[in-house]
Amino acid sequence: MTDPRKLFHDQRLLSGCIYCGAPAGTRDHVPSKVLLDEPLPPDLPVVGCCQACNNGFSLNEEYLACFLDCAINGCTSPTVTFREKVARILRSKPQLAKEIANACQSEGELRIWYPDLDRVKNVLLKLACGHAAYECAEIFRHKPDLLSVKPLAIMSTDERKEFEFDSPFAIWSEIGSRAFLRASGMIEGEQSEHGWQVVQLERYRYRVDYSKSPFTVKLVLSEYLSCQIGWY
């Protein structure tokens, strides 16, 4: 079987930092390690990027990881139900915990969490760009035409069905790309169901749909937050 680390698509498609086009002096993990638990999965997806972009997303990635766990657990005081990695961040950064706590408002009997959407979308767009490059050798450095974020729990039945199980791929991606090799059955040993790539069970999965317009990347974080990012 084909080694997915040794692809043969046109490498010029991935020259430079995939986020800004500057010389790529380092590699970025997609998804970010802060969104995953230890021990990390082997052979995490990586893409080329510059040092400035690699560092530039870090604070927003921490914010998103912590906000998700706080919303799921209903508080900002780390308990045994918190992810260990998030608990460490919140203990070491009380100002971040306070910021997230201030984003929670009581509305009747409900507690509603209002994230900083600009920070959240900054990370989700970065993840989508990384997956597009890793899977299909597609580079998107312009504003997406579609960017939606929604907790899975508030999706309607039809929305959830469309999000999870929409039509199978009708075409193959760039010849030699990872998505092409998956579709042709040349990559083995990876968890995949209905086109979803499971990076870490219950923590992170993604799907790249390149068979129709718009080119869409779907993400699910902590089996709580669903995201769709697309470009025409």
C-alpha angles and dihedrals in degrees: 000000000000119000103235090211090064106062128167106206119124104292090203087076090067101039115135130004107333090217103049109002096244119135109292107236097163144019130252126211116234109227100033112248092235088068092057135066130239129291090050119219115262119257097017112196112266133186133191117262142152123262093248093057092041090056096034097071098046101093093046090048090053090048093052094046092050095042091052093052093046092051092047093048096038097233144059097229107098114239134170089279092062122095107262093233092052093045090056092051094049092049092049095043109044090167090062091049089051092049091052092045090054089055091063117090131183115231108181107304092341129092110212121197116210112194127200094260094196091060093043093049091047090061096041092051090050091051092048092050089050094051092046090054095042096047105032108013087242118147120205115180097155130084113285121246091218129037119157130165124190138154110249091229094066096047117112118241091257093047092050092047092051092045095049105032111023121149119313120252113285098188138029125247130237109327109259094018121127091251090053091052092048092050092048092050095246097126120069137181099045128121108243133156127172088350094306119134109213108211094175124359113251090000112066139359134159142187129201114205109194097156098088142022125306102040098233136197117196123197135187118194120196089341085281111082124052122197136182124191121179143175129197 
